[in-house]
PDB file of C-alpha atoms in Angstrom:
ATOM      1  CA  PHE A   1      44.350  42.493 -39.494  1.00 59.00           C
ATOM      2  CA  ASN A   2      44.244  44.453 -42.693  1.00 67.00           C
ATOM      3  CA  ARG A   3      44.782  41.966 -45.522  1.00 71.00           C
ATOM      4  CA  LYS A   4      46.372  44.547 -47.801  1.00 78.00           C
ATOM      5  CA  ASN A   5      49.083  45.857 -45.502  1.00 75.00           C
ATOM      6  CA  GLY A   6      49.074  43.644 -42.401  1.00 70.00           C
ATOM      7  CA  HIS A   7      48.268  46.501 -39.970  1.00 67.00           C
ATOM      8  CA  VAL A   8      46.333  45.617 -36.855  1.00 61.00           C
ATOM      9  CA  LEU A   9      42.979  47.368 -36.684  1.00 57.00           C
ATOM     10  CA  SER A  10      43.075  48.990 -33.250  1.00 55.00           C
ATOM     11  CA  PRO A  11      39.411  49.399 -32.246  1.00 53.00           C
ATOM     12  CA  ASP A  12      39.418  45.854 -30.865  1.00 51.00           C
ATOM     13  CA  PHE A  13      42.406  46.574 -28.634  1.00 54.00           C
ATOM     14  CA  ARG A  14      41.481  49.997 -27.281  1.00 61.00           C
ATOM     15  CA  PHE A  15      39.128  51.353 -24.664  1.00 67.00           C
ATOM     16  CA  SER A  16      35.936  52.972 -25.813  1.00 69.00           C
ATOM     17  CA  TYR A  17      35.395  56.501 -24.481  1.00 69.00           C
ATOM     18  CA  SER A  18      32.361  58.713 -24.074  1.00 71.00           C
ATOM     19  CA  ASN A  19      32.425  62.301 -25.402  1.00 71.00           C
ATOM     20  CA  GLN A  20      33.781  63.492 -22.035  1.00 73.00           C
ATOM     21  CA  GLY A  21      36.746  61.113 -22.066  1.00 74.00           C
ATOM     22  CA  PHE A  22      35.475  58.565 -19.559  1.00 76.00           C
ATOM     23  CA  LEU A  23      35.263  54.846 -20.238  1.00 75.00           C
ATOM     24  CA  ASP A  24      32.040  54.058 -22.024  1.00 70.00           C
ATOM     25  CA  GLU A  25      29.828  52.219 -19.548  1.00 67.00           C
ATOM     26  CA  GLU A  26      26.659  52.300 -21.648  1.00 66.00           C
ATOM     27  CA  LYS A  27      27.493  49.308 -23.832  1.00 73.00           C
ATOM     28  CA  ALA A  28      25.129  46.379 -23.835  1.00 76.00           C
ATOM     29  CA  VAL A  29      28.083  43.984 -24.033  1.00 80.00           C
ATOM     30  CA  PRO A  30      30.548  44.085 -21.102  1.00 80.00           C
ATOM     31  CA  PHE A  31      33.320  42.284 -23.038  1.00 80.00           C
ATOM     32  CA  ARG A  32      33.773  40.636 -26.385  1.00 81.00           C
ATOM     33  CA  LEU A  33      32.497  37.078 -26.332  1.00 85.00           C
ATOM     34  CA  THR A  34      30.967  36.593 -29.782  1.00 83.00           C
ATOM     35  CA  ARG A  35      29.735  33.269 -31.150  1.00 85.00           C
ATOM     36  CA  ASN A  36      32.987  32.561 -32.956  1.00 85.00           C
ATOM     37  CA  ILE A  37      34.940  33.047 -29.698  1.00 86.00           C
ATOM     38  CA  GLU A  38      32.463  30.799 -27.875  1.00 88.00           C
ATOM     39  CA  GLU A  39      32.927  28.162 -30.564  1.00 88.00           C
ATOM     40  CA  PHE A  40      36.693  28.488 -30.325  1.00 88.00           C
ATOM     41  CA  ILE A  41      36.588  28.012 -26.540  1.00 90.00           C
ATOM     42  CA  GLY A  42      34.255  25.076 -26.967  1.00 91.00           C
ATOM     43  CA  ALA A  43      30.930  24.146 -25.386  1.00 90.00           C
ATOM     44  CA  GLN A  44      32.497  21.990 -22.655  1.00 92.00           C
ATOM     45  CA  LEU A  45      34.850  24.707 -21.504  1.00 91.00           C
ATOM     46  CA  MET A  46      32.188  27.417 -21.778  1.00 89.00           C
ATOM     47  CA  LYS A  47      29.828  25.404 -19.556  1.00 88.00           C
ATOM     48  CA  GLY A  48      32.643  24.082 -17.387  1.00 90.00           C
ATOM     49  CA  ILE A  49      35.845  25.847 -16.439  1.00 91.00           C
ATOM     50  CA  PHE A  50      35.482  29.228 -18.227  1.00 90.00           C
ATOM     51  CA  LYS A  51      33.323  30.885 -15.564  1.00 88.00           C
ATOM     52  CA  PRO A  52      35.400  29.732 -12.548  1.00 88.00           C
ATOM     53  CA  ALA A  53      38.615  30.612 -14.373  1.00 90.00           C
ATOM     54  CA  LEU A  54      37.344  34.118 -15.126  1.00 87.00           C
ATOM     55  CA  SER A  55      36.260  34.527 -11.508  1.00 87.00           C
ATOM     56  CA  SER A  56      39.586  33.266 -10.168  1.00 87.00           C
ATOM     57  CA  ALA A  57      41.588  35.542 -12.424  1.00 87.00           C
ATOM     58  CA  ALA A  58      39.513  38.561 -11.409  1.00 86.00           C
ATOM     59  CA  SER A  59      39.829  37.633  -7.769  1.00 87.00           C
ATOM     60  CA  ALA A  60      43.636  37.317  -8.026  1.00 87.00           C
ATOM     61  CA  ILE A  61      43.890  40.665  -9.804  1.00 86.00           C
ATOM     62  CA  CYS A  62      41.698  42.380  -7.216  1.00 85.00           C
ATOM     63  CA  ALA A  63      43.683  40.866  -4.341  1.00 86.00           C
ATOM     64  CA  ASN A  64      46.820  42.543  -5.776  1.00 82.00           C
ATOM     65  CA  GLY A  65      45.092  45.714  -6.994  1.00 79.00           C
ATOM     66  CA  GLN A  66      47.613  48.038  -5.392  1.00 83.00           C
ATOM     67  CA  ASN A  67      50.337  46.516  -7.585  1.00 87.00           C
ATOM     68  CA  LEU A  68      48.227  46.844 -10.700  1.00 85.00           C
ATOM     69  CA  GLN A  69      47.170  50.451 -10.163  1.00 87.00           C
ATOM     70  CA  PRO A  70      50.353  52.125 -11.461  1.00 89.00           C
ATOM     71  CA  ALA A  71      50.233  50.060 -14.656  1.00 88.00           C
ATOM     72  CA  LEU A  72      46.544  50.871 -15.120  1.00 87.00           C
ATOM     73  CA  GLN A  73      47.276  54.574 -14.612  1.00 89.00           C
ATOM     74  CA  LEU A  74      49.985  54.499 -17.277  1.00 89.00           C
ATOM     75  CA  LEU A  75      47.809  52.542 -19.700  1.00 86.00           C
ATOM     76  CA  THR A  76      44.766  54.797 -19.287  1.00 86.00           C
ATOM     77  CA  ARG A  77      46.839  57.966 -19.280  1.00 86.00           C
ATOM     78  CA  ASP A  78      48.613  57.118 -22.553  1.00 84.00           C
ATOM     79  CA  ASP A  79      45.358  55.977 -24.128  1.00 83.00           C
ATOM     80  CA  ILE A  80      43.325  59.024 -23.067  1.00 82.00           C
ATOM     81  CA  VAL A  81      46.034  61.446 -24.192  1.00 82.00           C
ATOM     82  CA  SER A  82      46.118  59.683 -27.572  1.00 80.00           C
ATOM     83  CA  TRP A  83      42.286  59.761 -27.724  1.00 76.00           C
ATOM     84  CA  TYR A  84      42.161  63.445 -26.772  1.00 80.00           C
ATOM     85  CA  LEU A  85      44.779  64.438 -29.346  1.00 78.00           C
ATOM     86  CA  SER A  86      42.900  62.518 -32.062  1.00 76.00           C
ATOM     87  CA  LYS A  87      39.707  64.445 -31.195  1.00 73.00           C
ATOM     88  CA  SER A  88      41.227  67.923 -30.831  1.00 72.00           C
ATOM     89  CA  ALA A  89      43.150  70.364 -32.952  1.00 61.00           C
ATOM     90  CA  GLN A  90      45.952  70.543 -30.328  1.00 56.00           C
ATOM     91  CA  ARG A  91      48.763  68.544 -31.905  1.00 55.00           C
ATOM     92  CA  ASP A  92      51.733  70.482 -30.598  1.00 56.00           C
ATOM     93  CA  GLY A  93      54.186  67.759 -29.570  1.00 55.00           C
ATOM     94  CA  THR A  94      56.293  69.769 -27.139  1.00 57.00           C
ATOM     95  CA  GLN A  95      56.973  68.311 -23.700  1.00 55.00           C
ATOM     96  CA  ARG A  96      55.410  71.352 -21.985  1.00 57.00           C
ATOM     97  CA  SER A  97      52.131  71.003 -23.847  1.00 73.00           C
ATOM     98  CA  THR A  98      52.021  67.253 -23.138  1.00 70.00           C
ATOM     99  CA  GLN A  99      52.536  67.882 -19.406  1.00 76.00           C
ATOM    100  CA  ASP A 100      49.771  70.504 -19.407  1.00 79.00           C
ATOM    101  CA  LEU A 101      47.506  68.083 -21.240  1.00 79.00           C
ATOM    102  CA  GLU A 102      48.257  65.295 -18.727  1.00 78.00           C
ATOM    103  CA  ARG A 103      47.411  67.615 -15.836  1.00 80.00           C
ATOM    104  CA  HIS A 104      44.201  68.644 -17.601  1.00 81.00           C
ATOM    105  CA  LEU A 105      43.199  65.002 -18.124  1.00 84.00           C
ATOM    106  CA  SER A 106      44.328  63.635 -14.716  1.00 86.00           C
ATOM    107  CA  ASP A 107      40.784  63.512 -13.272  1.00 87.00           C
ATOM    108  CA  ARG A 108      39.634  61.427 -16.244  1.00 87.00           C
ATOM    109  CA  VAL A 109      42.594  59.072 -15.795  1.00 88.00           C
ATOM    110  CA  LYS A 110      41.766  58.573 -12.106  1.00 89.00           C
ATOM    111  CA  LYS A 111      38.088  57.923 -12.822  1.00 89.00           C
ATOM    112  CA  ASN A 112      38.918  55.495 -15.661  1.00 86.00           C
ATOM    113  CA  VAL A 113      41.318  53.561 -13.420  1.00 88.00           C
ATOM    114  CA  TYR A 114      38.541  53.376 -10.818  1.00 88.00           C
ATOM    115  CA  LEU A 115      36.089  52.112 -13.479  1.00 85.00           C
ATOM    116  CA  VAL A 116      38.507  49.390 -14.664  1.00 84.00           C
ATOM    117  CA  GLN A 117      39.072  48.254 -11.083  1.00 86.00           C
ATOM    118  CA  ASN A 118      35.312  48.269 -10.502  1.00 84.00           C
ATOM    119  CA  ARG A 119      34.785  46.044 -13.530  1.00 81.00           C
ATOM    120  CA  LEU A 120      37.354  43.616 -12.188  1.00 83.00           C
ATOM    121  CA  ARG A 121      35.603  43.618  -8.789  1.00 83.00           C
ATOM    122  CA  GLU A 122      32.346  42.756 -10.544  1.00 81.00           C
ATOM    123  CA  CYS A 123      33.929  39.540 -11.840  1.00 80.00           C
ATOM    124  CA  ALA A 124      35.455  38.550  -8.500  1.00 82.00           C
ATOM    125  CA  PRO A 125      33.398  36.054  -6.462  1.00 80.00           C
ATOM    126  CA  ARG A 126      31.434  37.473  -3.577  1.00 73.00           C
ATOM    127  CA  VAL A 127      30.874  35.611  -0.354  1.00 69.00           C
ATOM    128  CA  SER A 128      27.449  36.395   1.028  1.00 66.00           C
ATOM    129  CA  SER A 129      27.069  36.970   4.778  1.00 70.00           C
ATOM    130  CA  ASP A 130      23.526  35.650   4.490  1.00 69.00           C
ATOM    131  CA  ILE A 131      23.790  31.900   5.251  1.00 67.00           C
ATOM    132  CA  THR A 132      20.370  31.158   3.747  1.00 68.00           C
ATOM    133  CA  SER A 133      21.254  32.792   0.424  1.00 67.00           C
ATOM    134  CA  LYS A 134      21.158  30.373  -2.495  1.00 70.00           C
ATOM    135  CA  THR A 135      22.939  32.764  -4.861  1.00 68.00           C
ATOM    136  CA  PRO A 136      26.201  31.245  -6.222  1.00 70.00           C
ATOM    137  CA  MET A 137      29.430  33.124  -5.472  1.00 71.00           C
ATOM    138  CA  ASP A 138      30.120  33.695  -9.149  1.00 76.00           C
ATOM    139  CA  ASP A 139      26.587  34.823 -10.033  1.00 81.00           C
ATOM    140  CA  SER A 140      27.834  38.217 -11.229  1.00 83.00           C
ATOM    141  CA  VAL A 141      30.187  36.506 -13.703  1.00 86.00           C
ATOM    142  CA  GLU A 142      27.328  34.372 -14.990  1.00 88.00           C
ATOM    143  CA  LYS A 143      25.271  37.540 -15.618  1.00 88.00           C
ATOM    144  CA  LEU A 144      28.165  39.228 -17.413  1.00 86.00           C
ATOM    145  CA  ILE A 145      28.706  36.170 -19.621  1.00 90.00           C
ATOM    146  CA  LEU A 146      24.979  36.066 -20.438  1.00 91.00           C
ATOM    147  CA  MET A 147      25.056  39.787 -21.351  1.00 89.00           C
ATOM    148  CA  ALA A 148      28.149  39.264 -23.522  1.00 87.00           C
ATOM    149  CA  THR A 149      26.626  36.327 -25.394  1.00 89.00           C
ATOM    150  CA  LYS A 150      23.011  37.474 -25.752  1.00 90.00           C
ATOM    151  CA  PRO A 151      22.210  37.898 -29.464  1.00 88.00           C
ATOM    152  CA  ASP A 152      20.045  41.001 -28.834  1.00 88.00           C
ATOM    153  CA  ASN A 153      23.031  42.697 -27.185  1.00 86.00           C
ATOM    154  CA  LEU A 154      25.535  41.587 -29.820  1.00 85.00           C
ATOM    155  CA  VAL A 155      23.520  43.130 -32.686  1.00 84.00           C
ATOM    156  CA  SER A 156      23.746  46.543 -31.008  1.00 82.00           C
ATOM    157  CA  MET A 157      27.550  46.512 -31.151  1.00 79.00           C
ATOM    158  CA  PRO A 158      29.562  48.185 -33.941  1.00 74.00           C
ATOM    159  CA  LEU A 159      30.496  46.229 -37.036  1.00 75.00           C
ATOM    160  CA  SER A 160      34.079  45.844 -35.803  1.00 69.00           C
ATOM    161  CA  PHE A 161      32.659  43.386 -33.277  1.00 69.00           C
ATOM    162  CA  CYS A 162      31.590  41.047 -36.077  1.00 67.00           C
ATOM    163  CA  PRO A 163      33.762  37.966 -36.543  1.00 62.00           C
ATOM    164  CA  TRP A 164      34.113  38.225 -40.302  1.00 54.00           C
ATOM    165  CA  LEU A 165      35.890  41.602 -40.337  1.00 40.00           C
TER     166      LEU A 165
END
């Protein structure tokens, strides 16, 4: 929040896009889980129920993915149109130009929806068909949490990731 006027600073609540308009997959941190958020959650919950809760939520969302897809399409479409207009000189607000722009960006919207759904699938527990496997079902979530909390990864993020801003 901006202390002078109370406006919400939006970089924390928006997707991050590459130059081509696709979700930025090259970040070292998969989601924001800084030290202050870890401290807020608490050590017992971080080591206890946080990982299974994250896995369960992702699993429930993936199980009902067909119901979520229209909402994801709307969210990504609105966000990418806003992103595109902020990066280009085309600011004509007519309905015709907006429809043309939406058609032009439709492949990006589809790919971004696919990427969001893929990220959710990464968090969902996987049952291995190999009976001898000793890998836990939620191993992928553990790796994502480790990536999100690793200090070397956190220092590579923009300043807006820092807790004191």
